[in-house]
Amino acid sequence: MSEFEAVIGLEIHIQLQTKSKAFSSDSTEYGALPNTQVSPISLGHPGTLPVHNQSAVEMAIKMGLALDCDIRRVNQYSRKNYFYADLPKGYQITQFDTPLCNNGFVTIKPKDGVEKNIRLTRIHMEEDTGKSMHDQDLNDTLVDYNRAGTPLIEVVTEPDIKTGDEAYAFVTEIRRLVRYLEICDGNMEEGSLRCDANISVMPKGSKVFGTKVEVKNMNSISNVKRAIDFEIQRQIEVIENGGKVDGETRGFNGLAGTTFSMRKKEAINDYRYFPEPDLPPTIITEEYIAKVKSEMPELPRALFNRFTNSYGLSDYDAAVLIDDKLSAFYFEDLCKLTPNFKAASNWITVAIRGYLNENALDLGDFQLKPSQIAEVIQLIDSGIINHSIASQKLFPSLLSSPEKTAKQIVEELNLATNSDTSFIEQIIDEVLALFPEKVAEYKSGKKGLLGMFVGEVMKRSKGKADPKITNQIITEKLDA
Ligand code: ADP
Ligand code: MG
């Protein structure tokens, strides 16, 4: 048992998916040739004037509402002054003492843990910097300013997180929300969602936090967890060996699974914040908030509650379905067409998801309409086909002929369950003749062999013998 506990706060930068930048009409398209999306405003030439992009404000408000924040009505911008090669203006436009959002929280359910609320300190609007590239050229660092001026929101948490698993659950929830809201693609590899973790350790039960270390450069959610787990252990060892944890910024090496020192925090940075003189405050009215709210989709928590309460799904099934918006909404559409909600959930989470995963597709590319899946469910529930025929024959045929209805395929391929007793009886007689010893064993009391006989008949009928009738006839014959 460790004598220490960890304290963790996260800072998450979220690139907003606007078409143009935060303060200019430059495109934000990812992957363009370097320095092709850079007007004089992005580069901060003297005499240029920024104009705030309204859709960035709208997206930021959506996030604030989704996280139960208070939305500020008068939003001032500030200049955060520092010199760095990726910051051509010499300052970043951000929000300092008037962040757009305060007082929100995120409910998480970590792996093997209980639900818990993580409080948010703030969410503020700002702009991204350019990107320095140290590994493109042998001798020089290159800079691409395409990213400079891309709108961001930064979500800062209170130090409420205790473990790597909790941080994992938190970032997962944030990523899911930005995807539901369609304000960011949540792609950590491409850097559209970036997470810095502030980590400290202290003796268990202490009220005084230890010195925090900030870890950067985790390009996936599992790396956020790995970096935190490593860093907690490293700090504990430093203290147990009689040392002191240095306040510093560390990077994460994903291959080694370790953190390394990048720079020491020698002094508090003085950014000389002052109000941005070129931008008027953004005023947000009650009506505007109501309008933005009315355009938001139903969020995962609400969907989860509805799926478990109204559709009677298990917590597990509901959690799998709400994992992404498309599957939640597909389920909802399917439930309008079938009364069998459990089957609807199973088709999406097993057969459909399996097919999509195998082919690296997402539900947006799926060729079958909910009405086609509803028909499959109906065919099973009315006894016309059985489940294994449906998943092994009908579903694959539908996938390759999506223009057909399920009924058409059942007819064309003659898939309907055969309840013709003479057809079934004939196969049963064959099977019983093939296994005289098993028949004798059954008759001497090994009733468990019934399943094996039924299985043989199903196999020989290519799955089409009605299992109920098969069962009945075999029992009659054997018990005669
Ligand atoms: P800084 O001024 O160094 O950026 P902040 O007070 O703004 O520090 O906090 C940044 C983040 O660090 C927040 O998420 C906060 O919850 C977290 N944090 C603050 N103190 C600690 C600590 N001792 N240990 C872990 N995280 C902390
Ligand atoms: Mg900070």
Short mmCIF file of C-alpha atoms and ligand atoms in Angstrom, two decimals:
data_model
loop_
_atom_site.label_atom_id
_atom_site.label_comp_id
_atom_site.label_asym_id
_atom_site.label_seq_id
_atom_site.Cartn_x
_atom_site.Cartn_y
_atom_site.Cartn_z
CA MET A 1 0.00 0.00 0.00
CA SER A 2 1.34 3.37 -0.99
CA GLU A 3 1.50 6.09 1.66
CA PHE A 4 0.97 8.71 -1.03
CA GLU A 5 -1.93 10.03 -3.00
CA ALA A 6 -1.84 11.90 -6.28
CA VAL A 7 -3.49 15.20 -7.22
CA ILE A 8 -4.14 15.84 -10.91
CA GLY A 9 -5.58 18.75 -12.90
CA LEU A 10 -5.93 18.72 -16.67
CA GLU A 11 -5.71 21.49 -19.25
CA ILE A 12 -7.32 20.47 -22.53
CA HIS A 13 -6.98 22.47 -25.72
CA ILE A 14 -9.74 21.88 -28.23
CA GLN A 15 -9.41 23.14 -31.81
CA LEU A 16 -12.78 24.37 -32.97
CA GLN A 17 -13.90 23.08 -36.37
CA THR A 18 -14.71 26.44 -37.89
CA LYS A 19 -14.11 26.95 -41.60
CA SER A 20 -12.03 30.05 -41.05
CA LYS A 21 -9.70 31.21 -38.29
CA ALA A 22 -10.64 32.94 -35.06
CA PHE A 23 -9.87 36.48 -36.23
CA SER A 24 -9.49 36.29 -40.01
CA SER A 25 -10.95 34.58 -43.07
CA ASP A 26 -7.92 32.27 -43.50
CA SER A 27 -8.91 28.64 -43.99
CA THR A 28 -8.37 26.19 -41.11
CA GLU A 29 -8.26 23.12 -43.37
CA TYR A 30 -5.83 20.52 -41.97
CA GLY A 31 -3.00 19.16 -44.12
CA ALA A 32 -2.50 22.04 -46.58
CA LEU A 33 1.00 22.89 -47.77
CA PRO A 34 2.91 24.84 -45.10
CA ASN A 35 2.32 28.59 -44.92
CA THR A 36 -0.44 28.70 -47.53
CA GLN A 37 -3.18 29.75 -45.07
CA VAL A 38 -1.56 32.86 -43.70
CA SER A 39 -2.95 36.32 -44.32
CA PRO A 40 -1.35 39.43 -42.79
CA ILE A 41 -3.83 39.10 -39.89
CA SER A 42 -2.63 35.58 -39.02
CA LEU A 43 0.93 36.86 -39.20
CA GLY A 44 0.10 39.91 -37.09
CA HIS A 45 1.39 42.53 -39.51
CA PRO A 46 1.10 46.08 -38.14
CA GLY A 47 -2.07 47.84 -39.14
CA THR A 48 -4.18 44.71 -39.52
CA LEU A 49 -7.37 44.33 -37.53
CA PRO A 50 -8.74 41.07 -36.14
CA VAL A 51 -12.49 40.38 -36.35
CA HIS A 52 -13.92 37.69 -34.11
CA ASN A 53 -15.44 34.63 -35.81
CA GLN A 54 -18.99 34.22 -34.52
CA SER A 55 -19.13 30.49 -35.15
CA ALA A 56 -16.17 30.00 -32.78
CA VAL A 57 -18.16 31.78 -30.06
CA GLU A 58 -21.17 29.60 -30.81
CA MET A 59 -19.14 26.39 -30.56
CA ALA A 60 -17.51 27.50 -27.33
CA ILE A 61 -20.95 28.24 -25.83
CA LYS A 62 -22.16 24.77 -26.84
CA MET A 63 -19.32 23.20 -24.91
CA GLY A 64 -20.04 25.39 -21.89
CA LEU A 65 -23.70 24.44 -21.93
CA ALA A 66 -22.89 20.74 -22.35
CA LEU A 67 -20.68 20.93 -19.24
CA ASP A 68 -23.22 22.82 -17.08
CA CYS A 69 -21.16 26.00 -16.95
CA ASP A 70 -22.28 29.55 -16.30
CA ILE A 71 -21.82 31.48 -19.55
CA ARG A 72 -20.32 34.94 -19.21
CA ARG A 73 -22.27 37.77 -20.85
CA VAL A 74 -19.45 40.26 -21.42
CA ASN A 75 -16.37 38.59 -22.81
CA GLN A 76 -13.16 40.58 -22.88
CA TYR A 77 -10.10 39.43 -24.81
CA SER A 78 -6.53 39.88 -23.61
CA ARG A 79 -3.07 39.78 -25.06
CA LYS A 80 -0.72 37.22 -23.59
CA ASN A 81 2.70 38.49 -24.55
CA TYR A 82 5.67 36.22 -25.12
CA PHE A 83 8.28 35.62 -27.76
CA TYR A 84 8.47 32.31 -29.57
CA ALA A 85 9.11 31.35 -33.17
CA ASP A 86 5.66 29.83 -33.64
CA LEU A 87 3.94 33.01 -32.46
CA PRO A 88 4.46 35.56 -35.23
CA LYS A 89 2.46 38.33 -33.55
CA GLY A 90 4.52 38.20 -30.35
CA TYR A 91 1.31 37.75 -28.38
CA GLN A 92 -1.61 35.34 -28.24
CA ILE A 93 -5.18 36.61 -28.12
CA THR A 94 -6.84 34.80 -25.22
CA GLN A 95 -9.20 35.41 -22.34
CA PHE A 96 -7.54 36.24 -19.04
CA ASP A 97 -9.81 37.33 -16.22
CA THR A 98 -13.11 36.96 -18.04
CA PRO A 99 -13.25 33.35 -19.26
CA LEU A 100 -16.38 32.45 -21.22
CA CYS A 101 -17.34 29.67 -18.79
CA ASN A 102 -17.08 29.02 -15.07
CA ASN A 103 -18.42 26.49 -12.58
CA GLY A 104 -19.09 23.51 -14.79
CA PHE A 105 -18.33 19.88 -14.14
CA VAL A 106 -17.93 16.55 -15.92
CA THR A 107 -19.33 13.31 -14.55
CA ILE A 108 -16.98 10.42 -15.15
CA LYS A 109 -17.16 6.70 -14.48
CA PRO A 110 -13.61 5.38 -14.42
CA LYS A 111 -12.83 1.74 -15.13
CA ASP A 112 -13.54 -0.31 -11.98
CA GLY A 113 -14.55 2.89 -10.19
CA VAL A 114 -17.65 4.76 -9.12
CA GLU A 115 -19.18 7.83 -10.74
CA LYS A 116 -17.62 11.10 -9.71
CA ASN A 117 -17.82 14.75 -10.69
CA ILE A 118 -14.72 16.61 -11.82
CA ARG A 119 -15.17 20.36 -11.37
CA LEU A 120 -14.05 22.74 -14.08
CA THR A 121 -12.15 25.88 -13.20
CA ARG A 122 -12.90 27.59 -16.47
CA ILE A 123 -13.26 27.33 -20.22
CA HIS A 124 -11.86 30.21 -22.20
CA MET A 125 -11.54 31.12 -25.88
CA GLU A 126 -8.15 31.72 -27.48
CA GLU A 127 -6.19 31.22 -30.67
CA ASP A 128 -3.69 28.53 -31.58
CA THR A 129 -0.05 29.17 -32.42
CA GLY A 130 1.88 28.06 -35.50
CA LYS A 131 3.82 24.84 -35.42
CA SER A 132 7.59 24.42 -35.10
CA MET A 133 8.94 21.33 -36.81
CA HIS A 134 12.25 20.09 -35.48
CA ASP A 135 12.49 16.85 -37.44
CA GLN A 136 11.90 17.95 -41.07
CA ASP A 137 15.29 19.44 -41.77
CA LEU A 138 18.74 18.31 -40.68
CA ASN A 139 20.00 21.72 -39.61
CA ASP A 140 17.06 24.00 -39.09
CA THR A 141 13.78 24.17 -37.28
CA LEU A 142 11.00 24.97 -39.75
CA VAL A 143 7.82 26.83 -38.89
CA ASP A 144 4.37 26.37 -40.42
CA TYR A 145 1.99 29.22 -39.61
CA ASN A 146 -1.12 27.60 -41.10
CA ARG A 147 -2.32 26.75 -37.60
CA ALA A 148 -1.69 30.25 -36.24
CA GLY A 149 -5.00 31.85 -35.33
CA THR A 150 -7.08 28.66 -35.38
CA PRO A 151 -9.78 29.05 -32.72
CA LEU A 152 -9.33 27.04 -29.53
CA ILE A 153 -11.10 26.59 -26.30
CA GLU A 154 -9.11 25.60 -23.25
CA VAL A 155 -10.85 23.53 -20.58
CA VAL A 156 -9.10 23.70 -17.20
CA THR A 157 -10.11 21.36 -14.37
CA GLU A 158 -9.85 21.76 -10.64
CA PRO A 159 -7.29 19.36 -9.14
CA ASP A 160 -10.06 16.78 -8.55
CA ILE A 161 -8.56 13.87 -10.48
CA LYS A 162 -6.75 11.17 -8.49
CA THR A 163 -5.60 8.48 -10.92
CA GLY A 164 -4.63 7.77 -14.50
CA ASP A 165 -7.88 5.86 -14.95
CA GLU A 166 -9.91 8.90 -13.87
CA ALA A 167 -7.98 11.11 -16.29
CA TYR A 168 -8.61 8.53 -19.02
CA ALA A 169 -12.35 8.62 -18.32
CA PHE A 170 -12.33 12.42 -18.23
CA VAL A 171 -10.60 12.93 -21.58
CA THR A 172 -12.74 10.19 -23.12
CA GLU A 173 -15.88 12.03 -22.02
CA ILE A 174 -14.58 15.38 -23.31
CA ARG A 175 -13.72 13.81 -26.66
CA ARG A 176 -17.11 12.18 -26.92
CA LEU A 177 -18.84 15.48 -26.15
CA VAL A 178 -16.92 17.51 -28.73
CA ARG A 179 -17.80 14.86 -31.30
CA TYR A 180 -21.49 14.88 -30.36
CA LEU A 181 -21.49 18.66 -30.57
CA GLU A 182 -19.50 18.56 -33.82
CA ILE A 183 -17.21 21.31 -32.64
CA CYS A 184 -13.95 19.29 -32.98
CA ASP A 185 -12.99 15.92 -34.46
CA GLY A 186 -11.30 14.98 -31.18
CA ASN A 187 -8.27 13.62 -33.01
CA MET A 188 -5.34 13.59 -30.56
CA GLU A 189 -2.86 12.21 -33.10
CA GLU A 190 -3.37 15.22 -35.37
CA GLY A 191 -3.41 17.50 -32.35
CA SER A 192 -6.94 18.84 -32.67
CA LEU A 193 -7.42 17.78 -29.06
CA ARG A 194 -4.42 18.20 -26.75
CA CYS A 195 -4.13 17.39 -23.09
CA ASP A 196 -1.57 18.64 -20.56
CA ALA A 197 -1.58 16.94 -17.17
CA ASN A 198 -0.55 18.67 -13.93
CA ILE A 199 0.49 16.06 -11.43
CA SER A 200 1.65 16.12 -7.82
CA VAL A 201 1.78 13.66 -4.95
CA MET A 202 1.37 14.17 -1.20
CA PRO A 203 1.16 11.97 1.90
CA LYS A 204 -2.22 10.24 2.06
CA GLY A 205 -4.86 12.42 3.71
CA SER A 206 -2.72 15.58 3.58
CA LYS A 207 -4.41 18.91 2.92
CA VAL A 208 -1.32 20.49 1.42
CA PHE A 209 -0.65 19.72 -2.23
CA GLY A 210 2.83 18.75 -3.37
CA THR A 211 4.82 20.53 -6.08
CA LYS A 212 3.19 19.97 -9.44
CA VAL A 213 4.82 18.83 -12.63
CA GLU A 214 3.18 19.56 -15.99
CA VAL A 215 3.39 16.76 -18.56
CA LYS A 216 2.85 17.47 -22.27
CA ASN A 217 2.96 15.65 -25.62
CA MET A 218 0.59 12.78 -25.02
CA ASN A 219 -0.92 12.01 -28.41
CA SER A 220 -3.60 9.56 -27.33
CA ILE A 221 -5.91 9.06 -24.37
CA SER A 222 -4.13 5.90 -23.30
CA ASN A 223 -0.86 7.83 -23.32
CA VAL A 224 -2.42 10.41 -20.97
CA LYS A 225 -3.09 7.58 -18.56
CA ARG A 226 0.33 5.99 -19.05
CA ALA A 227 2.12 9.31 -18.56
CA ILE A 228 0.19 10.01 -15.35
CA ASP A 229 0.73 6.52 -13.94
CA PHE A 230 4.45 6.78 -14.66
CA GLU A 231 4.77 10.28 -13.27
CA ILE A 232 2.98 9.46 -10.01
CA GLN A 233 5.34 6.56 -9.45
CA ARG A 234 8.39 8.64 -10.36
CA GLN A 235 7.47 11.40 -7.92
CA ILE A 236 6.80 8.93 -5.11
CA GLU A 237 10.21 7.37 -5.68
CA VAL A 238 11.92 10.78 -5.65
CA ILE A 239 10.34 11.54 -2.27
CA GLU A 240 10.95 8.08 -0.83
CA ASN A 241 14.60 8.42 -1.77
CA GLY A 242 14.78 11.60 0.25
CA GLY A 243 14.61 13.99 -2.70
CA LYS A 244 12.29 16.84 -3.64
CA VAL A 245 10.06 17.00 -6.70
CA ASP A 246 11.09 19.85 -8.99
CA GLY A 247 8.39 22.12 -10.40
CA GLU A 248 8.95 21.58 -14.11
CA THR A 249 7.48 20.84 -17.49
CA ARG A 250 8.08 17.31 -18.71
CA GLY A 251 7.45 15.55 -22.00
CA PHE A 252 6.20 12.01 -22.52
CA ASN A 253 8.07 9.38 -24.47
CA GLY A 254 5.40 7.02 -25.73
CA LEU A 255 7.82 4.28 -26.78
CA ALA A 256 9.55 4.07 -23.42
CA GLY A 257 6.43 4.97 -21.44
CA THR A 258 8.46 7.51 -19.44
CA THR A 259 8.48 11.27 -18.86
CA PHE A 260 11.54 13.46 -19.31
CA SER A 261 12.43 16.96 -18.19
CA MET A 262 11.85 19.73 -20.76
CA ARG A 263 12.24 22.90 -18.73
CA LYS A 264 12.35 23.92 -15.07
CA LYS A 265 9.86 26.45 -13.76
CA GLU A 266 12.39 28.92 -12.42
CA ALA A 267 10.12 31.88 -12.09
CA ILE A 268 6.47 32.61 -12.60
CA ASN A 269 6.05 33.60 -16.24
CA ASP A 270 5.05 37.20 -16.66
CA TYR A 271 2.96 37.45 -19.78
CA ARG A 272 2.01 41.12 -19.23
CA TYR A 273 -1.61 40.43 -20.00
CA PHE A 274 -3.54 43.51 -21.05
CA PRO A 275 -6.96 43.98 -22.68
CA GLU A 276 -6.83 43.42 -26.44
CA PRO A 277 -7.33 46.92 -27.86
CA ASP A 278 -8.31 45.77 -31.36
CA LEU A 279 -11.32 43.68 -30.37
CA PRO A 280 -14.52 44.85 -28.71
CA PRO A 281 -15.88 42.51 -26.02
CA THR A 282 -18.19 39.77 -27.27
CA ILE A 283 -21.60 40.31 -25.70
CA ILE A 284 -23.69 37.21 -25.25
CA THR A 285 -27.40 37.64 -24.68
CA GLU A 286 -29.91 35.35 -22.99
CA GLU A 287 -31.72 34.93 -26.33
CA TYR A 288 -28.53 33.92 -28.10
CA ILE A 289 -27.79 31.27 -25.47
CA ALA A 290 -31.33 29.92 -25.82
CA LYS A 291 -30.93 29.75 -29.59
CA VAL A 292 -27.60 27.89 -29.35
CA LYS A 293 -29.10 25.51 -26.79
CA SER A 294 -32.03 24.72 -29.05
CA GLU A 295 -29.64 23.66 -31.80
CA MET A 296 -27.69 21.21 -29.64
CA PRO A 297 -28.19 17.45 -30.09
CA GLU A 298 -29.26 15.26 -27.22
CA LEU A 299 -26.12 14.46 -25.21
CA PRO A 300 -24.76 11.05 -24.18
CA ARG A 301 -25.91 11.21 -20.54
CA ALA A 302 -29.48 12.02 -21.48
CA LEU A 303 -29.42 9.32 -24.17
CA PHE A 304 -28.07 6.79 -21.66
CA ASN A 305 -30.89 7.53 -19.25
CA ARG A 306 -33.49 7.28 -21.95
CA PHE A 307 -32.07 4.06 -23.43
CA THR A 308 -32.06 2.35 -20.04
CA ASN A 309 -35.41 3.75 -18.85
CA SER A 310 -37.59 3.93 -21.96
CA TYR A 311 -36.08 1.12 -24.00
CA GLY A 312 -35.20 -1.14 -21.08
CA LEU A 313 -31.60 -1.69 -22.19
CA SER A 314 -28.95 -2.86 -19.75
CA ASP A 315 -26.41 -0.25 -18.61
CA TYR A 316 -23.81 -2.10 -20.63
CA ASP A 317 -25.78 -2.09 -23.90
CA ALA A 318 -26.75 1.56 -23.45
CA ALA A 319 -23.13 2.54 -22.77
CA VAL A 320 -21.93 0.78 -25.92
CA LEU A 321 -24.61 2.47 -28.05
CA ILE A 322 -24.02 6.01 -26.80
CA ASP A 323 -20.30 5.67 -27.32
CA ASP A 324 -20.73 7.49 -30.58
CA LYS A 325 -23.54 9.67 -31.76
CA LEU A 326 -24.13 7.80 -35.02
CA SER A 327 -24.82 4.48 -33.32
CA ALA A 328 -27.04 6.12 -30.70
CA PHE A 329 -29.07 7.82 -33.40
CA TYR A 330 -29.19 4.72 -35.61
CA PHE A 331 -30.56 2.81 -32.64
CA GLU A 332 -33.17 5.46 -32.05
CA ASP A 333 -34.27 5.33 -35.70
CA LEU A 334 -34.40 1.54 -35.58
CA CYS A 335 -36.55 1.60 -32.44
CA LYS A 336 -39.16 3.63 -34.31
CA LEU A 337 -39.50 0.64 -36.67
CA THR A 338 -39.32 -2.37 -34.37
CA PRO A 339 -40.77 -3.13 -30.97
CA ASN A 340 -37.83 -5.44 -30.19
CA PHE A 341 -35.40 -2.91 -28.66
CA LYS A 342 -33.04 -5.53 -27.28
CA ALA A 343 -32.65 -7.10 -30.73
CA ALA A 344 -32.16 -3.63 -32.24
CA SER A 345 -29.33 -2.97 -29.79
CA ASN A 346 -27.74 -6.37 -30.45
CA TRP A 347 -27.80 -5.97 -34.22
CA ILE A 348 -26.01 -2.64 -33.96
CA THR A 349 -23.45 -3.60 -31.36
CA VAL A 350 -22.63 -7.07 -32.69
CA ALA A 351 -23.30 -7.69 -36.40
CA ILE A 352 -23.19 -4.12 -37.70
CA ARG A 353 -20.30 -2.98 -35.56
CA GLY A 354 -18.40 -6.17 -36.39
CA TYR A 355 -18.86 -5.56 -40.10
CA LEU A 356 -17.84 -1.90 -39.84
CA ASN A 357 -14.75 -2.69 -37.77
CA GLU A 358 -13.62 -5.41 -40.15
CA ASN A 359 -13.89 -3.03 -43.07
CA ALA A 360 -12.59 0.07 -41.29
CA LEU A 361 -15.83 1.92 -41.96
CA ASP A 362 -17.95 4.07 -39.72
CA LEU A 363 -21.69 4.06 -39.36
CA GLY A 364 -21.90 7.14 -41.58
CA ASP A 365 -20.82 4.92 -44.49
CA PHE A 366 -23.11 2.01 -43.63
CA GLN A 367 -25.17 0.92 -46.63
CA LEU A 368 -28.21 -0.52 -44.85
CA LYS A 369 -31.10 1.59 -43.67
CA PRO A 370 -32.70 1.06 -40.25
CA SER A 371 -35.81 -0.16 -42.09
CA GLN A 372 -33.84 -3.07 -43.56
CA ILE A 373 -32.52 -4.13 -40.14
CA ALA A 374 -36.01 -3.75 -38.68
CA GLU A 375 -37.28 -6.13 -41.35
CA VAL A 376 -34.61 -8.69 -40.46
CA ILE A 377 -35.65 -8.51 -36.81
CA GLN A 378 -39.28 -8.90 -37.80
CA LEU A 379 -38.50 -11.97 -39.93
CA ILE A 380 -36.77 -13.61 -36.97
CA ASP A 381 -39.42 -12.67 -34.44
CA SER A 382 -42.21 -14.07 -36.60
CA GLY A 383 -40.35 -17.37 -36.99
CA ILE A 384 -39.78 -17.06 -40.73
CA ILE A 385 -36.03 -17.33 -40.40
CA ASN A 386 -33.88 -18.26 -37.45
CA HIS A 387 -31.18 -16.10 -35.95
CA SER A 388 -28.19 -17.98 -37.31
CA ILE A 389 -29.52 -17.89 -40.87
CA ALA A 390 -30.22 -14.20 -40.39
CA SER A 391 -26.71 -13.36 -39.28
CA GLN A 392 -24.80 -15.83 -41.46
CA LYS A 393 -26.75 -15.67 -44.73
CA LEU A 394 -29.31 -12.88 -44.83
CA PHE A 395 -27.19 -10.08 -43.34
CA PRO A 396 -24.15 -10.68 -45.61
CA SER A 397 -26.40 -10.91 -48.69
CA LEU A 398 -28.14 -7.69 -47.74
CA LEU A 399 -24.76 -6.00 -47.37
CA SER A 400 -23.80 -6.95 -50.90
CA SER A 401 -27.24 -6.11 -52.34
CA PRO A 402 -28.34 -3.17 -50.21
CA GLU A 403 -30.93 -2.16 -52.81
CA LYS A 404 -33.00 -5.25 -51.93
CA THR A 405 -35.35 -5.77 -49.03
CA ALA A 406 -34.69 -8.53 -46.52
CA LYS A 407 -37.87 -10.34 -47.67
CA GLN A 408 -36.69 -10.40 -51.28
CA ILE A 409 -33.43 -12.03 -50.26
CA VAL A 410 -35.14 -14.59 -48.06
CA GLU A 411 -37.25 -15.60 -51.07
CA GLU A 412 -34.46 -15.54 -53.63
CA LEU A 413 -32.11 -17.61 -51.50
CA ASN A 414 -34.87 -19.76 -50.09
CA LEU A 415 -33.82 -19.01 -46.51
CA ALA A 416 -37.15 -19.42 -44.77
CA THR A 417 -37.13 -21.94 -41.98
CA ASN A 418 -38.56 -25.22 -43.14
CA SER A 419 -41.39 -26.41 -40.92
CA ASP A 420 -42.42 -29.08 -43.39
CA THR A 421 -42.37 -32.13 -41.10
CA SER A 422 -41.68 -34.69 -43.81
CA PHE A 423 -38.55 -32.75 -44.89
CA ILE A 424 -37.37 -32.62 -41.29
CA GLU A 425 -38.32 -36.19 -40.52
CA GLN A 426 -36.30 -37.47 -43.42
CA ILE A 427 -33.15 -35.78 -42.16
CA ILE A 428 -33.83 -36.99 -38.62
CA ASP A 429 -34.09 -40.57 -39.82
CA GLU A 430 -30.77 -40.20 -41.62
CA VAL A 431 -29.11 -38.84 -38.52
CA LEU A 432 -30.49 -41.50 -36.20
CA ALA A 433 -29.34 -44.21 -38.63
CA LEU A 434 -25.86 -42.68 -38.72
CA PHE A 435 -25.37 -42.73 -34.94
CA PRO A 436 -26.77 -46.04 -33.61
CA GLU A 437 -24.43 -46.03 -30.58
CA LYS A 438 -25.48 -42.53 -29.57
CA VAL A 439 -29.11 -43.58 -29.92
CA ALA A 440 -28.47 -46.50 -27.58
CA GLU A 441 -26.70 -44.22 -25.09
CA TYR A 442 -29.62 -41.81 -25.19
CA LYS A 443 -32.09 -44.60 -24.58
CA SER A 444 -30.06 -45.81 -21.62
CA GLY A 445 -30.47 -42.41 -19.99
CA LYS A 446 -27.95 -39.97 -21.50
CA LYS A 447 -30.66 -37.43 -22.34
CA GLY A 448 -28.06 -34.72 -22.84
CA LEU A 449 -27.36 -36.16 -26.30
CA LEU A 450 -30.57 -34.58 -27.59
CA GLY A 451 -28.70 -31.34 -28.37
CA MET A 452 -26.17 -33.22 -30.46
CA PHE A 453 -28.93 -34.85 -32.56
CA VAL A 454 -30.68 -31.51 -33.08
CA GLY A 455 -27.35 -29.94 -34.04
CA GLU A 456 -26.71 -32.66 -36.65
CA VAL A 457 -30.14 -32.12 -38.16
CA MET A 458 -29.68 -28.35 -38.28
CA LYS A 459 -26.32 -28.81 -39.97
CA ARG A 460 -27.68 -31.17 -42.61
CA SER A 461 -30.68 -28.89 -43.28
CA LYS A 462 -28.23 -25.98 -43.71
CA GLY A 463 -29.85 -24.29 -40.74
CA LYS A 464 -33.30 -24.30 -42.24
CA ALA A 465 -35.07 -26.96 -40.22
CA ASP A 466 -37.33 -25.30 -37.65
CA PRO A 467 -35.48 -26.05 -34.41
CA LYS A 468 -38.64 -26.37 -32.33
CA ILE A 469 -40.22 -28.90 -34.61
CA THR A 470 -36.93 -30.77 -34.99
CA ASN A 471 -36.63 -31.04 -31.25
CA GLN A 472 -40.13 -32.32 -30.90
CA ILE A 473 -39.87 -35.01 -33.59
CA ILE A 474 -36.51 -36.31 -32.37
CA THR A 475 -37.80 -36.60 -28.81
CA GLU A 476 -40.87 -38.46 -30.02
CA LYS A 477 -38.80 -40.88 -32.08
CA LEU A 478 -36.21 -41.55 -29.40
CA ASP A 479 -38.69 -41.89 -26.56
CA ALA A 480 -40.95 -44.16 -28.59
P1 ADP B 1 -0.35 27.48 -13.61
O1 ADP B 1 -0.52 28.89 -13.22
O2 ADP B 1 0.97 26.90 -13.29
O3 ADP B 1 -0.81 27.18 -15.01
P2 ADP B 1 -2.86 26.82 -12.44
O4 ADP B 1 -3.16 27.18 -11.04
O5 ADP B 1 -3.45 27.63 -13.56
O6 ADP B 1 -1.31 26.68 -12.63
O7 ADP B 1 -3.34 25.33 -12.63
C1 ADP B 1 -3.18 24.67 -13.80
C2 ADP B 1 -3.74 23.26 -13.61
O8 ADP B 1 -2.99 22.59 -12.60
C3 ADP B 1 -5.19 23.21 -13.16
O9 ADP B 1 -5.81 22.14 -13.85
C4 ADP B 1 -5.09 22.90 -11.68
O10 ADP B 1 -6.21 22.16 -11.24
C5 ADP B 1 -3.85 22.05 -11.61
N1 ADP B 1 -3.13 22.13 -10.34
C6 ADP B 1 -2.90 23.20 -9.58
N2 ADP B 1 -2.15 22.88 -8.50
C7 ADP B 1 -1.88 21.54 -8.59
C8 ADP B 1 -1.15 20.59 -7.81
N3 ADP B 1 -0.50 20.94 -6.72
N4 ADP B 1 -1.11 19.32 -8.25
C9 ADP B 1 -1.73 18.94 -9.36
N5 ADP B 1 -2.43 19.77 -10.15
C10 ADP B 1 -2.52 21.05 -9.77
MG MG B 2 -2.00 27.19 -16.90
#
